[in-house]
Coordinates of C-alpha atoms in Angstrom, one line a residue:
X1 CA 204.2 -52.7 198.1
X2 CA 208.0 -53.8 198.5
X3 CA 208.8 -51.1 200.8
X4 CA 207.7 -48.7 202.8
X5 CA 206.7 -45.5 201.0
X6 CA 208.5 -42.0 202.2
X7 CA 206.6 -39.6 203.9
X8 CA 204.6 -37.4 203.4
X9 CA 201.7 -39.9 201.8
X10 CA 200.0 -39.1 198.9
X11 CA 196.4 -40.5 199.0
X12 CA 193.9 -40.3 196.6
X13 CA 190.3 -40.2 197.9
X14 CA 188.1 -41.7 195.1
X15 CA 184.6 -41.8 194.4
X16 CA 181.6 -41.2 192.2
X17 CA 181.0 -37.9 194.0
X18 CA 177.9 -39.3 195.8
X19 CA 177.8 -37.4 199.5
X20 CA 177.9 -40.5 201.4
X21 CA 180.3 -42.7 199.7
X22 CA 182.8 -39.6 199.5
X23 CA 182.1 -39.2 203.2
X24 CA 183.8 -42.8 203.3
X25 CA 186.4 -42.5 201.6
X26 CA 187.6 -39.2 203.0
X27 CA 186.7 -40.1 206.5
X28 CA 189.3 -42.6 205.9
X29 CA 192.0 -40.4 204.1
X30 CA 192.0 -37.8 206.6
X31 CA 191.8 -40.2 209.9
X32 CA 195.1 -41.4 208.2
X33 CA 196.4 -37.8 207.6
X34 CA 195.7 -37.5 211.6
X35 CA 198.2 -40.2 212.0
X36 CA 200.8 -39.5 209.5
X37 CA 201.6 -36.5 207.1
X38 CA 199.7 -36.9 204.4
X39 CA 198.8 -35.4 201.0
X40 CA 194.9 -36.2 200.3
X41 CA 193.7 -35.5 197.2
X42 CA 189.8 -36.2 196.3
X43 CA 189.1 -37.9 193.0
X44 CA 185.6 -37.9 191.6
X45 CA 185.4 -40.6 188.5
X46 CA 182.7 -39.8 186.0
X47 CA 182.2 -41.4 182.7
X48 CA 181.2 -39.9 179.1
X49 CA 177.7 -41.8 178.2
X50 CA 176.0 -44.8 179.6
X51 CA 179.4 -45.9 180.9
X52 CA 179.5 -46.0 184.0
X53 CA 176.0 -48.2 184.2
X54 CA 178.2 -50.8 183.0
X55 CA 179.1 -53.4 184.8
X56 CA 183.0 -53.5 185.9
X57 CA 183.8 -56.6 183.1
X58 CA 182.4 -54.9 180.5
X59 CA 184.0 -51.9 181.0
X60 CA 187.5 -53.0 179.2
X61 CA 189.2 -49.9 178.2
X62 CA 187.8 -47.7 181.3
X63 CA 190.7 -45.0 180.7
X64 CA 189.3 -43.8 177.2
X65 CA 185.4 -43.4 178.8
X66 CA 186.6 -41.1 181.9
X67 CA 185.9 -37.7 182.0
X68 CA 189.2 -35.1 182.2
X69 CA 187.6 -34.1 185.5
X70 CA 188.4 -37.1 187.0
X71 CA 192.1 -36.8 186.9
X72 CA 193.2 -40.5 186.8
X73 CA 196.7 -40.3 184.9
X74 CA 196.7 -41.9 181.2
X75 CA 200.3 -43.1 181.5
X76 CA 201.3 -46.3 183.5
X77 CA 203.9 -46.2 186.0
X78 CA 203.5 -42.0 186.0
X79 CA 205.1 -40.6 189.4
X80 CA 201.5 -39.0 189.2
X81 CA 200.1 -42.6 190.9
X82 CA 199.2 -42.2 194.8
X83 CA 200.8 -44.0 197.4
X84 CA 197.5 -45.3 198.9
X85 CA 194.4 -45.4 196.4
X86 CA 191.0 -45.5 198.8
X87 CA 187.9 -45.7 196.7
X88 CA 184.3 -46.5 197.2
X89 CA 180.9 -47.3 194.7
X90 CA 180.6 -49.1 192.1
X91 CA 182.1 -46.7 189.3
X92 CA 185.1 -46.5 190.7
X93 CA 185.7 -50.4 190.5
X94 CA 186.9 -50.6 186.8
X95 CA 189.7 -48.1 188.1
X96 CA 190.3 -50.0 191.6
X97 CA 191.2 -53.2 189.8
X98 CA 193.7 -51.8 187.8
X99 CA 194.9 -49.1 189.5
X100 CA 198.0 -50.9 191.3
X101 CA 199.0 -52.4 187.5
X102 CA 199.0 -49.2 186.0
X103 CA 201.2 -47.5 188.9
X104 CA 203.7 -49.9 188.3
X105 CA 202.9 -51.2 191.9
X106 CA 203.5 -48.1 193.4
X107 CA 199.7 -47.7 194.7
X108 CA 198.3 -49.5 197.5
X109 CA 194.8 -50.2 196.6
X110 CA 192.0 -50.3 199.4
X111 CA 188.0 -50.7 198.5
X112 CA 185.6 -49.1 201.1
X113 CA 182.3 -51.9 201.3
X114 CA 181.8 -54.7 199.5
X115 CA 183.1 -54.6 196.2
X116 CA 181.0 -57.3 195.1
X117 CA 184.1 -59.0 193.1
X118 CA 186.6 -61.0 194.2
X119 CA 188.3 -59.7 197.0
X120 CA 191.6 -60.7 195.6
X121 CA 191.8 -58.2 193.4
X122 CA 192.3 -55.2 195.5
X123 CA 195.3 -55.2 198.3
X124 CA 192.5 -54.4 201.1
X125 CA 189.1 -54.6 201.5
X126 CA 187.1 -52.6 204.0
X127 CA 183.9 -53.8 204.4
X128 CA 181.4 -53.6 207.2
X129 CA 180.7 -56.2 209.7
X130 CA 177.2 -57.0 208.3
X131 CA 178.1 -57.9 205.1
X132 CA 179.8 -61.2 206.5
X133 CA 183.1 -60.7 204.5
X134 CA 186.4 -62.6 205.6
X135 CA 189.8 -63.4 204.3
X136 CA 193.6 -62.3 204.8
X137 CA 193.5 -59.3 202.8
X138 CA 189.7 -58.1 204.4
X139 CA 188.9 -55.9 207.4
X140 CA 185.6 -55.6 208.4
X141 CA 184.7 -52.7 210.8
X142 CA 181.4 -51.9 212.4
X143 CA 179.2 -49.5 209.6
X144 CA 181.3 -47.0 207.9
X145 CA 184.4 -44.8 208.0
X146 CA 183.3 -41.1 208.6
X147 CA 184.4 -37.7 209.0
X148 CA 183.0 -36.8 212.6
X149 CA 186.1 -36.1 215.1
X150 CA 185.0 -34.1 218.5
X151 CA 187.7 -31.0 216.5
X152 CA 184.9 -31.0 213.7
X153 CA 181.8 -31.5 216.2
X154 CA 183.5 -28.5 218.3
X155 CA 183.9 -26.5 214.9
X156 CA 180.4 -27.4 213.1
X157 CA 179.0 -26.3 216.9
X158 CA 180.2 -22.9 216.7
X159 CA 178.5 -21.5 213.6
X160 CA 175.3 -22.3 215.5
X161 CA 176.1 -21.9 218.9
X162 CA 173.6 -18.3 219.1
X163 CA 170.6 -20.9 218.1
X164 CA 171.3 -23.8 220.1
X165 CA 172.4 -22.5 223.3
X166 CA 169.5 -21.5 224.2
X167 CA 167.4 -24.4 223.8
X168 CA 166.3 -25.9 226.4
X169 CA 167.6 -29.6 227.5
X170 CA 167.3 -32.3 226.4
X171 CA 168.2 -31.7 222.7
X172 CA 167.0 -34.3 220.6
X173 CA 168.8 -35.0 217.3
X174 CA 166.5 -36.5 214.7
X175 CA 168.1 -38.0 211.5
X176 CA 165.5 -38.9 208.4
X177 CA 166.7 -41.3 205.7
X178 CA 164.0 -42.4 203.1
X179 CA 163.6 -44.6 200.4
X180 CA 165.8 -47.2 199.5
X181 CA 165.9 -50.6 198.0
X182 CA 164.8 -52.1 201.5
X183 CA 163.3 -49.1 203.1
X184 CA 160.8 -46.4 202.8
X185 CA 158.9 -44.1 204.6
X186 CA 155.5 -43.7 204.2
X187 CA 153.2 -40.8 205.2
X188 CA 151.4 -43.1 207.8
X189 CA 154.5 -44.1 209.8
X190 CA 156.1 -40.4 209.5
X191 CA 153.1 -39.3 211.4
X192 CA 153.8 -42.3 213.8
X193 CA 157.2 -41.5 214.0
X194 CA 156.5 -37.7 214.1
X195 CA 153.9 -38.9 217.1
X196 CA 156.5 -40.7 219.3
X197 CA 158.8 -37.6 219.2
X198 CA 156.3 -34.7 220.0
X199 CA 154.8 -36.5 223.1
X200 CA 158.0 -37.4 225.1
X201 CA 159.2 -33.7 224.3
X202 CA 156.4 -32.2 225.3
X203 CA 156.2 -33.6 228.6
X204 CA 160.0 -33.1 229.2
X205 CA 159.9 -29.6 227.5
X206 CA 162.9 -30.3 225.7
X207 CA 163.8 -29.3 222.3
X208 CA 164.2 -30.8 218.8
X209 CA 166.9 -30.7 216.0
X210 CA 165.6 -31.9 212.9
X211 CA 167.4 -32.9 209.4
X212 CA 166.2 -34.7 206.3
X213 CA 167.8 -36.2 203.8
X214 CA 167.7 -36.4 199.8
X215 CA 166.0 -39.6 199.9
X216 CA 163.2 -38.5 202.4
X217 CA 160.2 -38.3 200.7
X218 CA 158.4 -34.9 200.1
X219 CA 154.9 -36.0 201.8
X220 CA 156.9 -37.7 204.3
X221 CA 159.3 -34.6 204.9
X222 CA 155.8 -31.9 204.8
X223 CA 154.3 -34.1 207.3
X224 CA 156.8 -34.3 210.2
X225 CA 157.7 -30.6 209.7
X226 CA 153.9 -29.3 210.5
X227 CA 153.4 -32.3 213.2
X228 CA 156.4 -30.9 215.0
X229 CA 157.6 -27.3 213.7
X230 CA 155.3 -25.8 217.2
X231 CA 158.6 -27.2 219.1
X232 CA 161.0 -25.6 220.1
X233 CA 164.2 -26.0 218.2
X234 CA 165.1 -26.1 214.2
X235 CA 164.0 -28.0 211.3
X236 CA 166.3 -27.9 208.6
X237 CA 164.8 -27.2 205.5
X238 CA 167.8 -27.2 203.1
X239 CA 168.7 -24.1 202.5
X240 CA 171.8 -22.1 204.1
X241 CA 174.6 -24.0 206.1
X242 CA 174.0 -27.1 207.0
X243 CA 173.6 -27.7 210.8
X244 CA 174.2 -31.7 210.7
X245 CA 177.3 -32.1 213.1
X246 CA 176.1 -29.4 214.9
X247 CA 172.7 -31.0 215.5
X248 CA 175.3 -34.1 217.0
X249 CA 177.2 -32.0 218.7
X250 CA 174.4 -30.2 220.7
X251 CA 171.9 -33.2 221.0
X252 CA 171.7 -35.0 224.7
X253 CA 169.7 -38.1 222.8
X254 CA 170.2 -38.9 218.6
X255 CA 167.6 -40.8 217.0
X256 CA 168.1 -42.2 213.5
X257 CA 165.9 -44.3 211.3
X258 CA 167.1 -47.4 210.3
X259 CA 167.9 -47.3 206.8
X260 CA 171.2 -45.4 206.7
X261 CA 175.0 -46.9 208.0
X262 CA 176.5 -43.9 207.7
X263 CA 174.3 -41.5 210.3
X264 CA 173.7 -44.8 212.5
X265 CA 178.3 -45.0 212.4
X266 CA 178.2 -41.2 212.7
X267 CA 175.7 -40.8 215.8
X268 CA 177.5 -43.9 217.7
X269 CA 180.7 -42.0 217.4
X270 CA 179.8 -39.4 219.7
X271 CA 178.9 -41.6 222.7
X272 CA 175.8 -40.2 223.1
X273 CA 172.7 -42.4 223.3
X274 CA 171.5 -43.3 220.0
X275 CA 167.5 -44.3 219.0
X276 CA 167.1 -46.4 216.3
X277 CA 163.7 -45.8 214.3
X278 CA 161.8 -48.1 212.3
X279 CA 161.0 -47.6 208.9
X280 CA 158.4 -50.0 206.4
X281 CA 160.4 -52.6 205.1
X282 CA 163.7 -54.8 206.1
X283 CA 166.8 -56.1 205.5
X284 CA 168.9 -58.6 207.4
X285 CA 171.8 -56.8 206.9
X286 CA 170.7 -53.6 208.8
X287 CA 169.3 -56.3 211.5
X288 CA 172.8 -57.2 211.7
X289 CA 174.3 -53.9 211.7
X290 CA 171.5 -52.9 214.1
X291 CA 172.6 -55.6 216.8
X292 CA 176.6 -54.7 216.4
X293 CA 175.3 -51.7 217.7
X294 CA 173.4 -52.5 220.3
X295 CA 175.9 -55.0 221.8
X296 CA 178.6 -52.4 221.8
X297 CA 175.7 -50.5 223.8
X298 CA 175.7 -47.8 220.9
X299 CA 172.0 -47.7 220.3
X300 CA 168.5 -49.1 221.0
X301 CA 165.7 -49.3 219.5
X302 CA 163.2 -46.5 220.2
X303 CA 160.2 -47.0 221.9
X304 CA 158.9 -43.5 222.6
X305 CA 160.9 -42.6 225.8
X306 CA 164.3 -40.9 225.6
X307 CA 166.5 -42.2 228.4
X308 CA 170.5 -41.9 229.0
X309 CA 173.3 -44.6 229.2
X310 CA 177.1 -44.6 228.7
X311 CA 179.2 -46.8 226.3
X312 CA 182.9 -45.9 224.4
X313 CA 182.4 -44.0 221.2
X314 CA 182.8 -46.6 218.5
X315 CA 186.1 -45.5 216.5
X316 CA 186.6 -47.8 213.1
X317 CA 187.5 -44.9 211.3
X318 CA 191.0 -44.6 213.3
X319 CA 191.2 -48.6 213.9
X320 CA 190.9 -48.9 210.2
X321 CA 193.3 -46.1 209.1
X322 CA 196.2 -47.9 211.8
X323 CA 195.7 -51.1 209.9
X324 CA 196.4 -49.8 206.7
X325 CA 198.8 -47.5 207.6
X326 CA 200.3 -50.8 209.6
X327 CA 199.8 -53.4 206.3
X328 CA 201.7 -50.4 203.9
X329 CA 204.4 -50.6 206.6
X330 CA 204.6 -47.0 207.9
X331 CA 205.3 -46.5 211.5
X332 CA 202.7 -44.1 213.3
X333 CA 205.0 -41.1 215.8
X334 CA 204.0 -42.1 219.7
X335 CA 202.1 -38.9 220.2
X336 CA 199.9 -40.4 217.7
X337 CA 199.9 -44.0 219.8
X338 CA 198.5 -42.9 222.4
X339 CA 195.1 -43.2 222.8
X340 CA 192.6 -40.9 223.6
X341 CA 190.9 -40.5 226.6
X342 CA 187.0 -40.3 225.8
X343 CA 185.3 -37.7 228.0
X344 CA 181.7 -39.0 229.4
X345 CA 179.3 -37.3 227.3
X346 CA 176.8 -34.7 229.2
X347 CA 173.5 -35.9 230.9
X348 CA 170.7 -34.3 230.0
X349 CA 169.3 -30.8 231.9
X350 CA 166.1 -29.6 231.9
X351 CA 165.7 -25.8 231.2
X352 CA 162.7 -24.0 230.9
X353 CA 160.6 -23.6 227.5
X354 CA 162.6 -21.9 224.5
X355 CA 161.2 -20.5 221.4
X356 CA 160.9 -22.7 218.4
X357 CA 163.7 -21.6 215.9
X358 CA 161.2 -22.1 212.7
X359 CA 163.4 -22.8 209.2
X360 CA 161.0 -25.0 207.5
X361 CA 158.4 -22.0 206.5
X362 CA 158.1 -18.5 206.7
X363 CA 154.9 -18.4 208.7
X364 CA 155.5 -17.9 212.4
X365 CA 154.9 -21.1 214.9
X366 CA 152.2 -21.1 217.3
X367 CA 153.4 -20.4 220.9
X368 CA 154.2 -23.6 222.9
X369 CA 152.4 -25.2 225.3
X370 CA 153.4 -24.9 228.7
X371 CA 155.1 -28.3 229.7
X372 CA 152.8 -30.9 231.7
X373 CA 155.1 -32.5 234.3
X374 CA 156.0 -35.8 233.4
X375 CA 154.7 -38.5 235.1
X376 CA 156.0 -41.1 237.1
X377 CA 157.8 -44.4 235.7
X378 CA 156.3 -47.7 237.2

């Protein structure tokens, strides 16, 4: 990009329309809309047929197997063409790697995680720390760009403020992942897992704020809802609003299983202490992703006791949206310079009992048990 393009931006968020790649890719769009004025705009590529199984080589003439939905222009050098193109997945690479030929080099091109082609041919690379990228044109950041800012927290907070209020400290996020190529969660160590939660809240009488994902699997989701739907708190079963960044928001202590980047980069953005769960299975990569965490003193590994620490709220979204903002050559305003001061995040109070908030079945939850006082650390 010869010069600097005029303000305000226009940025195309791309992506296969997958929740967590999106989440990327307009994470990033918007943290640089904070910065600058921007126009965002999200693109989801789809393909007619078996096209978009191909991979990226074969896929020669990618323009006549889009969808109209997708909205990528058919003319080259169209004033339609973005001034920043920020894409993510695998479908979107056919597209990526030509994007900044067909704008007549109007568009700079940035890839979200490891392409898995040559780096070369985008204009920036994002990529996280654990996939052991370098080069001139690569920034590696720790996990993922995301869309958690403490504005949204504040927002997402307030829709379930009448529920969460009144549960009793400390809240205890817990985020499920499930099956993927190098995890999965078996109905043996959801019960185990489902175990090392109930025990410590119990003797603590806290309160827990549960959420699944897609992957999590159905035994594995039926199980830890009726091991721990007799405490108080919510268990979100899908249905109506989703409470996710409230759940951050309102949680003293986050615990995540190990499997996902993106709720591991999420959680560590709030500052608050952040659990890391084992699942079967393993992958070097998380390993590494895992230990980037714990040396920025994000998170630790759980091992059935909730306890509190401090540590700056890890920020690559913003550090990554500066770069590019600072590689396309547009100055950020000074209000915008100036850094934030992060506040200390709330220790933990212990209130009496509450009354389990019930969402995973329409039967009514057993009474609690009245809290046995914890005992004494060594």
């Amino acid at each position: 990009m010869a010069e600097a393009p005029k303000l305000p931006l226009k940025v195309w968020a791309v992506s296969d329309g997958r929740a967590g790649i999106e989440a990327q890719v307009v994470g990033l769009s918007e943290a640089i809309a904070r910065l600058v004025p921007c126009e965002v705009t999200i693109k989801r590529v789809a393909w007619k047929g078996r096209t978009g199984r191909l991979p990226w080589w074969l896929n020669l003439l990618p323009k006549r197997w889009l969808t109209p939905e997708s909205g990528i222009p058919r003319d080259k050098g169209d004033d339609e063409w973005p001034d920043l193109w920020i894409a993510a997945g695998r479908a979107t690479l056919p597209l990526s790697i030509r994007a900044k030929r067909w704008s007549g080099g109007r568009t700079y091109v940035v890839q979200i995680q490891d392409p898995r082609v040559p780096a070369t041919m985008f204009d920036l690379v994002i990529p996280p720390k654990h996939d052991r990228m370098s080069g001139d044109n690569i920034l590696a950041i720790t996990g993922s760009p995301h869309r958690v800012t403490p504005q949204r927290l504040d927002a997402e907070y307030a829709a379930f403020a009448e529920v969460i209020d009144p549960l009793p400290r400390p809240r205890v996020a817990v985020l499920v992942g499930g099956k993927s190529k190098a995890f999965d969660l078996s109905s043996e160590r959801a019960a185990q897992i489902a175990h090392s939660i109930q025990i410590p809240l119990e003797q603590e009488g806290g309160s827990l704020l549960m959420t699944f994902s897609r992957r999590t699997p159905d035994a594995a989701r039926a199980l830890m809802a009726a091991r721990l739907r007799h405490l108080p708190g919510m268990i979100w079963n899908g249905e109506g609003a989703n409470p996710y960044f409230a759940f951050l928001a309102g949680a003293d202590y986050i615990l995540v299983t190990e499997d996902s980047t993106n709720m591991a980069t999420e959680a560590a953005s709030t500052g608050k202490p952040v659990f890391v769960l084992k699942m079967d299975g393993s992958s070097l990569k998380f390993r590494l992703f895992h230990e980037e965490l714990e040396r920025q003193g994000a998170a630790r590994p759980y091992g059935g006791a909730f306890h509190g620490w401090t540590y700056t709220p890890i920020d690559e979204t913003d550090r990554a949206a500066r770069e590019v903002l600072a590689r396309i050559g547009v100055e950020i305003p000074a209000a915008a310079v100036e850094a934030e001061v992060a506040e200390e995040p709330p220790k933990p109070k212990r209130k009496s009992r509450a009354k389990a908030v019930e969402t995973v079945a329409e039967t009514p939850a057993p009474k609690p048990r009245k809290p046995r006082a914890a005992k004494p650390k060594a």
